[in-house]
PDB file of C-alpha atoms and ligand atoms in Angstrom:
ATOM      1  CA  UNK A   1     139.366  10.798  11.114  1.00 45.00           C
ATOM      2  CA  UNK A   2     137.773  11.720  14.437  1.00 46.00           C
ATOM      3  CA  UNK A   3     140.083  12.654  17.296  1.00 51.00           C
ATOM      4  CA  UNK A   4     140.933   9.792  19.623  1.00 53.00           C
ATOM      5  CA  UNK A   5     139.502   9.990  23.066  1.00 60.00           C
ATOM      6  CA  UNK A   6     136.711   8.848  25.296  1.00 70.00           C
ATOM      7  CA  UNK A   7     134.163   8.521  22.488  1.00 77.00           C
ATOM      8  CA  UNK A   8     136.268   6.242  20.297  1.00 77.00           C
ATOM      9  CA  UNK A   9     137.362   4.282  23.379  1.00 84.00           C
ATOM     10  CA  UNK A  10     133.723   3.756  24.319  1.00 89.00           C
ATOM     11  CA  UNK A  11     132.934   2.684  20.768  1.00 92.00           C
ATOM     12  CA  UNK A  12     135.713   0.092  20.766  1.00 95.00           C
ATOM     13  CA  UNK A  13     134.541  -1.276  24.110  1.00 96.00           C
ATOM     14  CA  UNK A  14     130.933  -1.406  22.857  1.00 96.00           C
ATOM     15  CA  UNK A  15     132.034  -3.227  19.707  1.00 97.00           C
ATOM     16  CA  UNK A  16     134.121  -5.613  21.775  1.00 98.00           C
ATOM     17  CA  UNK A  17     131.207  -6.444  24.084  1.00 97.00           C
ATOM     18  CA  UNK A  18     128.937  -6.996  21.086  1.00 98.00           C
ATOM     19  CA  UNK A  19     131.473  -9.352  19.497  1.00 98.00           C
ATOM     20  CA  UNK A  20     131.809 -11.271  22.776  1.00 98.00           C
ATOM     21  CA  UNK A  21     128.019 -11.643  22.956  1.00 98.00           C
ATOM     22  CA  UNK A  22     127.814 -12.842  19.354  1.00 98.00           C
ATOM     23  CA  UNK A  23     130.694 -15.256  19.932  1.00 98.00           C
ATOM     24  CA  UNK A  24     129.010 -16.727  22.998  1.00 98.00           C
ATOM     25  CA  UNK A  25     125.712 -16.970  21.115  1.00 98.00           C
ATOM     26  CA  UNK A  26     127.463 -18.805  18.269  1.00 98.00           C
ATOM     27  CA  UNK A  27     129.043 -21.201  20.767  1.00 98.00           C
ATOM     28  CA  UNK A  28     125.629 -21.812  22.320  1.00 98.00           C
ATOM     29  CA  UNK A  29     124.040 -22.438  18.912  1.00 98.00           C
ATOM     30  CA  UNK A  30     126.811 -24.923  18.147  1.00 97.00           C
ATOM     31  CA  UNK A  31     126.186 -26.740  21.432  1.00 98.00           C
ATOM     32  CA  UNK A  32     129.601 -25.710  22.724  1.00 98.00           C
ATOM     33  CA  UNK A  33     130.409 -24.529  26.241  1.00 97.00           C
ATOM     34  CA  UNK A  34     130.627 -20.843  27.148  1.00 96.00           C
ATOM     35  CA  UNK A  35     134.155 -19.524  26.772  1.00 96.00           C
ATOM     36  CA  UNK A  36     135.339 -22.443  24.646  1.00 97.00           C
ATOM     37  CA  UNK A  37     136.669 -20.175  21.881  1.00 98.00           C
ATOM     38  CA  UNK A  38     139.289 -17.523  22.594  1.00 98.00           C
ATOM     39  CA  UNK A  39     138.729 -14.095  21.083  1.00 98.00           C
ATOM     40  CA  UNK A  40     142.001 -12.817  19.632  1.00 98.00           C
ATOM     41  CA  UNK A  41     141.536  -9.059  19.218  1.00 98.00           C
ATOM     42  CA  UNK A  42     143.510  -8.140  16.103  1.00 98.00           C
ATOM     43  CA  UNK A  43     145.133  -4.804  16.920  1.00 98.00           C
ATOM     44  CA  UNK A  44     147.351  -4.431  13.841  1.00 98.00           C
ATOM     45  CA  UNK A  45     147.570  -0.794  12.649  1.00 96.00           C
ATOM     46  CA  UNK A  46     145.886   0.352  15.881  1.00 97.00           C
ATOM     47  CA  UNK A  47     147.941   2.720  18.041  1.00 96.00           C
ATOM     48  CA  UNK A  48     148.637   1.731  21.653  1.00 96.00           C
ATOM     49  CA  UNK A  49     146.131   4.337  22.917  1.00 95.00           C
ATOM     50  CA  UNK A  50     143.397   2.440  21.148  1.00 95.00           C
ATOM     51  CA  UNK A  51     144.495  -0.928  22.567  1.00 97.00           C
ATOM     52  CA  UNK A  52     144.943   0.176  26.157  1.00 97.00           C
ATOM     53  CA  UNK A  53     141.209   0.703  26.899  1.00 96.00           C
ATOM     54  CA  UNK A  54     140.507  -2.916  25.919  1.00 97.00           C
ATOM     55  CA  UNK A  55     143.243  -4.117  28.253  1.00 98.00           C
ATOM     56  CA  UNK A  56     141.827  -1.880  30.983  1.00 96.00           C
ATOM     57  CA  UNK A  57     138.398  -3.433  30.349  1.00 96.00           C
ATOM     58  CA  UNK A  58     139.903  -6.835  31.029  1.00 97.00           C
ATOM     59  CA  UNK A  59     140.634  -8.260  27.585  1.00 98.00           C
ATOM     60  CA  UNK A  60     143.987 -10.023  27.380  1.00 98.00           C
ATOM     61  CA  UNK A  61     144.521 -11.786  24.036  1.00 98.00           C
ATOM     62  CA  UNK A  62     145.674  -9.778  21.021  1.00 98.00           C
ATOM     63  CA  UNK A  63     146.973 -10.437  17.521  1.00 98.00           C
ATOM     64  CA  UNK A  64     149.537  -8.472  15.531  1.00 98.00           C
ATOM     65  CA  UNK A  65     150.777  -9.205  12.028  1.00 98.00           C
ATOM     66  CA  UNK A  66     154.134  -7.408  11.971  1.00 98.00           C
ATOM     67  CA  UNK A  67     157.048  -7.958  14.310  1.00 98.00           C
ATOM     68  CA  UNK A  68     158.373  -4.397  14.023  1.00 98.00           C
ATOM     69  CA  UNK A  69     155.002  -2.829  14.738  1.00 98.00           C
ATOM     70  CA  UNK A  70     154.402  -5.138  17.693  1.00 98.00           C
ATOM     71  CA  UNK A  71     157.851  -4.359  19.050  1.00 98.00           C
ATOM     72  CA  UNK A  72     157.057  -0.665  18.976  1.00 98.00           C
ATOM     73  CA  UNK A  73     153.724  -1.021  20.796  1.00 98.00           C
ATOM     74  CA  UNK A  74     153.745  -4.075  23.033  1.00 98.00           C
ATOM     75  CA  UNK A  75     156.690  -3.948  25.460  1.00 97.00           C
ATOM     76  CA  UNK A  76     155.074  -0.970  27.218  1.00 97.00           C
ATOM     77  CA  UNK A  77     151.589  -2.532  27.092  1.00 98.00           C
ATOM     78  CA  UNK A  78     152.924  -5.827  28.449  1.00 97.00           C
ATOM     79  CA  UNK A  79     154.745  -3.977  31.224  1.00 97.00           C
ATOM     80  CA  UNK A  80     151.418  -2.471  32.276  1.00 97.00           C
ATOM     81  CA  UNK A  81     149.443  -5.708  31.741  1.00 98.00           C
ATOM     82  CA  UNK A  82     151.902  -8.596  32.277  1.00 97.00           C
ATOM     83  CA  UNK A  83     149.291 -11.284  31.653  1.00 98.00           C
ATOM     84  CA  UNK A  84     148.496 -10.000  28.158  1.00 98.00           C
ATOM     85  CA  UNK A  85     148.915 -12.730  25.553  1.00 98.00           C
ATOM     86  CA  UNK A  86     150.240 -11.726  22.150  1.00 98.00           C
ATOM     87  CA  UNK A  87     149.753 -13.761  18.958  1.00 99.00           C
ATOM     88  CA  UNK A  88     151.735 -13.295  15.771  1.00 99.00           C
ATOM     89  CA  UNK A  89     149.264 -13.719  12.888  1.00 98.00           C
ATOM     90  CA  UNK A  90     151.399 -12.433   9.995  1.00 98.00           C
ATOM     91  CA  UNK A  91     154.369 -13.847   8.100  1.00 98.00           C
ATOM     92  CA  UNK A  92     157.602 -14.243  10.045  1.00 98.00           C
ATOM     93  CA  UNK A  93     160.959 -13.693   8.335  1.00 98.00           C
ATOM     94  CA  UNK A  94     163.720 -15.915   9.644  1.00 98.00           C
ATOM     95  CA  UNK A  95     165.864 -12.880  10.506  1.00 98.00           C
ATOM     96  CA  UNK A  96     163.126 -11.744  12.915  1.00 98.00           C
ATOM     97  CA  UNK A  97     162.767 -15.062  14.731  1.00 97.00           C
ATOM     98  CA  UNK A  98     164.716 -13.899  17.767  1.00 97.00           C
ATOM     99  CA  UNK A  99     162.597 -10.776  18.255  1.00 97.00           C
ATOM    100  CA  UNK A 100     159.396 -12.725  17.654  1.00 98.00           C
ATOM    101  CA  UNK A 101     160.297 -15.449  20.156  1.00 97.00           C
ATOM    102  CA  UNK A 102     161.068 -12.785  22.752  1.00 96.00           C
ATOM    103  CA  UNK A 103     157.808 -10.870  22.293  1.00 97.00           C
ATOM    104  CA  UNK A 104     155.044 -13.232  21.195  1.00 98.00           C
ATOM    105  CA  UNK A 105     153.310 -15.920  23.247  1.00 98.00           C
ATOM    106  CA  UNK A 106     151.853 -17.701  20.247  1.00 98.00           C
ATOM    107  CA  UNK A 107     153.229 -17.805  16.693  1.00 98.00           C
ATOM    108  CA  UNK A 108     150.253 -18.715  14.493  1.00 99.00           C
ATOM    109  CA  UNK A 109     152.158 -18.585  11.218  1.00 98.00           C
ATOM    110  CA  UNK A 110     154.620 -21.462  11.169  1.00 98.00           C
ATOM    111  CA  UNK A 111     154.374 -21.866   7.410  1.00 98.00           C
ATOM    112  CA  UNK A 112     157.578 -23.390   5.998  1.00 98.00           C
ATOM    113  CA  UNK A 113     160.456 -25.722   6.821  1.00 98.00           C
ATOM    114  CA  UNK A 114     163.077 -22.952   6.871  1.00 98.00           C
ATOM    115  CA  UNK A 115     161.105 -21.116   9.554  1.00 98.00           C
ATOM    116  CA  UNK A 116     160.656 -24.282  11.626  1.00 98.00           C
ATOM    117  CA  UNK A 117     164.395 -24.809  11.501  1.00 98.00           C
ATOM    118  CA  UNK A 118     165.118 -21.210  12.547  1.00 98.00           C
ATOM    119  CA  UNK A 119     162.593 -21.376  15.401  1.00 98.00           C
ATOM    120  CA  UNK A 120     164.018 -24.688  16.519  1.00 97.00           C
ATOM    121  CA  UNK A 121     167.525 -23.188  16.715  1.00 96.00           C
ATOM    122  CA  UNK A 122     166.210 -20.147  18.561  1.00 96.00           C
ATOM    123  CA  UNK A 123     164.264 -22.279  21.072  1.00 95.00           C
ATOM    124  CA  UNK A 124     167.377 -24.377  21.741  1.00 93.00           C
ATOM    125  CA  UNK A 125     169.423 -21.243  22.419  1.00 92.00           C
ATOM    126  CA  UNK A 126     166.989 -19.376  24.643  1.00 83.00           C
ATOM    127  CA  UNK A 127     164.464 -20.386  27.247  1.00 76.00           C
ATOM    128  CA  UNK A 128     161.419 -18.675  25.784  1.00 88.00           C
ATOM    129  CA  UNK A 129     159.253 -20.946  23.673  1.00 95.00           C
ATOM    130  CA  UNK A 130     156.043 -19.520  22.228  1.00 98.00           C
ATOM    131  CA  UNK A 131     153.334 -21.959  21.174  1.00 98.00           C
ATOM    132  CA  UNK A 132     153.366 -22.552  17.422  1.00 98.00           C
ATOM    133  CA  UNK A 133     150.436 -23.123  15.093  1.00 98.00           C
ATOM    134  CA  UNK A 134     151.006 -24.424  11.589  1.00 99.00           C
ATOM    135  CA  UNK A 135     149.457 -22.166   8.966  1.00 99.00           C
ATOM    136  CA  UNK A 136     147.706 -24.210   6.291  1.00 98.00           C
ATOM    137  CA  UNK A 137     147.012 -22.822   2.820  1.00 98.00           C
ATOM    138  CA  UNK A 138     143.632 -24.556   2.605  1.00 98.00           C
ATOM    139  CA  UNK A 139     142.811 -22.832  -0.698  1.00 98.00           C
ATOM    140  CA  UNK A 140     146.211 -23.665  -2.249  1.00 97.00           C
ATOM    141  CA  UNK A 141     146.480 -20.006  -3.255  1.00 97.00           C
ATOM    142  CA  UNK A 142     149.862 -19.306  -4.848  1.00 96.00           C
ATOM    143  CA  UNK A 143     150.176 -15.827  -3.308  1.00 95.00           C
ATOM    144  CA  UNK A 144     149.281 -17.008   0.210  1.00 96.00           C
ATOM    145  CA  UNK A 145     151.606 -18.435   2.827  1.00 97.00           C
ATOM    146  CA  UNK A 146     150.996 -21.790   4.435  1.00 98.00           C
ATOM    147  CA  UNK A 147     151.575 -25.499   4.069  1.00 98.00           C
ATOM    148  CA  UNK A 148     149.371 -27.067   1.369  1.00 98.00           C
ATOM    149  CA  UNK A 149     146.886 -29.542   2.890  1.00 98.00           C
ATOM    150  CA  UNK A 150     148.550 -32.584   1.339  1.00 98.00           C
ATOM    151  CA  UNK A 151     151.906 -31.624   2.894  1.00 98.00           C
ATOM    152  CA  UNK A 152     150.640 -31.096   6.440  1.00 98.00           C
ATOM    153  CA  UNK A 153     151.333 -34.692   7.516  1.00 98.00           C
ATOM    154  CA  UNK A 154     154.969 -34.527   6.431  1.00 98.00           C
ATOM    155  CA  UNK A 155     155.498 -31.053   7.844  1.00 98.00           C
ATOM    156  CA  UNK A 156     154.001 -31.899  11.252  1.00 98.00           C
ATOM    157  CA  UNK A 157     156.122 -35.060  11.397  1.00 98.00           C
ATOM    158  CA  UNK A 158     159.244 -33.012  10.634  1.00 98.00           C
ATOM    159  CA  UNK A 159     158.327 -30.416  13.265  1.00 98.00           C
ATOM    160  CA  UNK A 160     158.064 -33.172  15.852  1.00 98.00           C
ATOM    161  CA  UNK A 161     161.052 -35.199  14.688  1.00 98.00           C
ATOM    162  CA  UNK A 162     163.671 -32.973  13.092  1.00 98.00           C
ATOM    163  CA  UNK A 163     162.920 -29.710  14.836  1.00 97.00           C
ATOM    164  CA  UNK A 164     161.589 -30.766  18.263  1.00 97.00           C
ATOM    165  CA  UNK A 165     158.591 -28.445  17.915  1.00 98.00           C
ATOM    166  CA  UNK A 166     155.239 -29.858  18.949  1.00 98.00           C
ATOM    167  CA  UNK A 167     152.690 -27.764  17.009  1.00 98.00           C
ATOM    168  CA  UNK A 168     149.828 -26.668  19.256  1.00 98.00           C
ATOM    169  CA  UNK A 169     147.370 -26.534  16.388  1.00 98.00           C
ATOM    170  CA  UNK A 170     146.534 -25.226  12.934  1.00 99.00           C
ATOM    171  CA  UNK A 171     145.582 -21.848  11.510  1.00 99.00           C
ATOM    172  CA  UNK A 172     144.079 -20.848   8.158  1.00 98.00           C
ATOM    173  CA  UNK A 173     142.938 -17.816   6.189  1.00 98.00           C
ATOM    174  CA  UNK A 174     140.398 -19.048   3.604  1.00 98.00           C
ATOM    175  CA  UNK A 175     140.333 -17.456   0.142  1.00 98.00           C
ATOM    176  CA  UNK A 176     138.523 -14.117   0.380  1.00 95.00           C
ATOM    177  CA  UNK A 177     136.147 -14.908  -2.485  1.00 94.00           C
ATOM    178  CA  UNK A 178     134.949 -18.342  -1.361  1.00 97.00           C
ATOM    179  CA  UNK A 179     132.566 -19.860   1.147  1.00 98.00           C
ATOM    180  CA  UNK A 180     134.867 -20.397   4.148  1.00 98.00           C
ATOM    181  CA  UNK A 181     132.942 -23.421   5.503  1.00 98.00           C
ATOM    182  CA  UNK A 182     134.766 -26.138   3.498  1.00 98.00           C
ATOM    183  CA  UNK A 183     138.100 -24.571   4.486  1.00 98.00           C
ATOM    184  CA  UNK A 184     137.180 -24.605   8.164  1.00 98.00           C
ATOM    185  CA  UNK A 185     135.998 -28.203   7.851  1.00 98.00           C
ATOM    186  CA  UNK A 186     139.256 -29.194   6.172  1.00 98.00           C
ATOM    187  CA  UNK A 187     141.339 -27.498   8.856  1.00 98.00           C
ATOM    188  CA  UNK A 188     139.445 -29.312  11.604  1.00 98.00           C
ATOM    189  CA  UNK A 189     139.809 -32.625   9.814  1.00 98.00           C
ATOM    190  CA  UNK A 190     143.590 -32.119   9.485  1.00 98.00           C
ATOM    191  CA  UNK A 191     143.901 -31.120  13.149  1.00 98.00           C
ATOM    192  CA  UNK A 192     141.988 -34.195  14.296  1.00 98.00           C
ATOM    193  CA  UNK A 193     144.020 -36.482  12.057  1.00 98.00           C
ATOM    194  CA  UNK A 194     147.310 -35.187  13.474  1.00 98.00           C
ATOM    195  CA  UNK A 195     146.279 -34.832  17.114  1.00 98.00           C
ATOM    196  CA  UNK A 196     146.537 -31.035  17.209  1.00 98.00           C
ATOM    197  CA  UNK A 197     144.222 -29.388  19.764  1.00 98.00           C
ATOM    198  CA  UNK A 198     144.029 -25.722  18.667  1.00 98.00           C
ATOM    199  CA  UNK A 199     142.202 -24.355  15.643  1.00 98.00           C
ATOM    200  CA  UNK A 200     142.652 -20.669  14.794  1.00 99.00           C
ATOM    201  CA  UNK A 201     140.087 -19.775  12.147  1.00 98.00           C
ATOM    202  CA  UNK A 202     137.395 -17.177  11.618  1.00 98.00           C
ATOM    203  CA  UNK A 203     137.672 -13.401  11.279  1.00 98.00           C
ATOM    204  CA  UNK A 204     135.146 -10.541  11.552  1.00 98.00           C
ATOM    205  CA  UNK A 205     133.048 -11.723   8.611  1.00 97.00           C
ATOM    206  CA  UNK A 206     132.884 -15.443   9.350  1.00 97.00           C
ATOM    207  CA  UNK A 207     133.665 -16.259  12.982  1.00 98.00           C
ATOM    208  CA  UNK A 208     130.172 -17.638  13.581  1.00 97.00           C
ATOM    209  CA  UNK A 209     130.762 -20.204  10.858  1.00 98.00           C
ATOM    210  CA  UNK A 210     134.245 -20.980  12.213  1.00 98.00           C
ATOM    211  CA  UNK A 211     132.776 -21.670  15.658  1.00 98.00           C
ATOM    212  CA  UNK A 212     130.406 -24.234  14.117  1.00 98.00           C
ATOM    213  CA  UNK A 213     133.471 -26.014  12.756  1.00 98.00           C
ATOM    214  CA  UNK A 214     135.270 -26.102  16.087  1.00 98.00           C
ATOM    215  CA  UNK A 215     137.417 -22.949  16.114  1.00 98.00           C
ATOM    216  CA  UNK A 216     139.245 -22.627  19.442  1.00 98.00           C
ATOM    217  CA  UNK A 217     140.553 -19.164  18.464  1.00 98.00           C
ATOM    218  CA  UNK A 218     138.868 -16.517  16.329  1.00 98.00           C
ATOM    219  CA  UNK A 219     140.891 -13.518  15.112  1.00 98.00           C
ATOM    220  CA  UNK A 220     138.805 -10.369  15.029  1.00 98.00           C
ATOM    221  CA  UNK A 221     139.940  -6.889  14.050  1.00 98.00           C
ATOM    222  CA  UNK A 222     137.434  -4.824  12.100  1.00 97.00           C
ATOM    223  CA  UNK A 223     134.374  -5.803  14.147  1.00 98.00           C
ATOM    224  CA  UNK A 224     136.110  -4.455  17.262  1.00 97.00           C
ATOM    225  CA  UNK A 225     138.285  -1.542  16.103  1.00 96.00           C
ATOM    226  CA  UNK A 226     136.423  -0.533  12.935  1.00 92.00           C
ATOM    227  CA  UNK A 227     137.877  -0.320   9.444  1.00 89.00           C
ATOM    228  CA  UNK A 228     141.659  -0.155   9.493  1.00 86.00           C
ATOM    229  CA  UNK A 229     143.291   3.104   8.488  1.00 78.00           C
ATOM    230  CA  UNK A 230     146.442   2.234   6.583  1.00 70.00           C
ATOM    231  CA  UNK A 231     147.179   5.950   6.163  1.00 54.00           C
TER     232      UNK A 231
HETATM  233  C1  LIG B 301     143.857  -8.735   9.807  1.00 80.35           C
HETATM  234  C2  LIG B 301     143.715 -10.183  10.119  1.00 80.35           C
HETATM  235  C3  LIG B 301     142.600 -10.667  10.818  1.00 80.35           C
HETATM  236  C4  LIG B 301     141.434  -9.789  11.244  1.00 80.35           C
HETATM  237  O1  LIG B 301     140.629  -9.538  10.156  1.00 80.35           O
HETATM  238  P1  LIG B 301     139.225  -8.733  10.329  1.00 80.35           P
HETATM  239  O2  LIG B 301     138.504  -9.025   9.088  1.00 80.35           O
HETATM  240  O3  LIG B 301     139.600  -7.294  10.483  1.00 80.35           O
HETATM  241  O4  LIG B 301     138.564  -9.263  11.539  1.00 80.35           O
HETATM  242  C5  LIG B 301     142.561 -12.012  11.112  1.00 80.35           C
HETATM  243  N1  LIG B 301     143.555 -12.848  10.746  1.00 80.35           N
HETATM  244  C6  LIG B 301     144.643 -12.418  10.083  1.00 80.35           C
HETATM  245  C7  LIG B 301     145.700 -13.387   9.717  1.00 80.35           C
HETATM  246  C8  LIG B 301     144.760 -11.080   9.740  1.00 80.35           C
HETATM  247  O5  LIG B 301     145.851 -10.663   9.068  1.00 80.35           O
END
């Protein structure tokens, strides 16, 4: 791996600007207003030194998939950039709910009743209340987290009624080996049906398609930071 420094920083910023341009072009093609989809820069596995230049360049919204990793990187970054907005995009264990509620601004992976209950208890105890998106398993994949499409109505009703959580929207990760378009269409249809404004869908490979289907948030890692190095 090349040494970190000005060159890799410049590359990340170049990639970021290119993604922003492509995102705006996709919005234009879809007849949507400029800036109507939020770019969530997925910084999982990236060290803080690689994230900082993007913050310095003015970007504010980031996604992380692990609570422990985010806890190691983000308190210092948030101290330096207090208006940074951090999204949790990976599974949340109930024993990490307290840490997650303290650190994240948006939890995109509300994916089961037990977690809704734990979040509800945590929100009642403490003031901080991140926005929550319900993760939907649009492909009904057994190994993937999320509420199956046919259970979304019941789950959203329980969030509102039993757990006093108003979901801000829906999130999905379509099956890797399928055309994502029907999954994006399904997610939008579910969001409309249940009066949920936010739609987090689309990653590096398919965010243009997601924008056509009304994504309000696209989660982009590789196209900005390059291939992840899991070491
Ligand atoms: C890693 C990840 C992304 C980003 O994927 P890229 O293909 O690198 O853009 C988006 N969403 C979730 C849930 C992820 O875990």
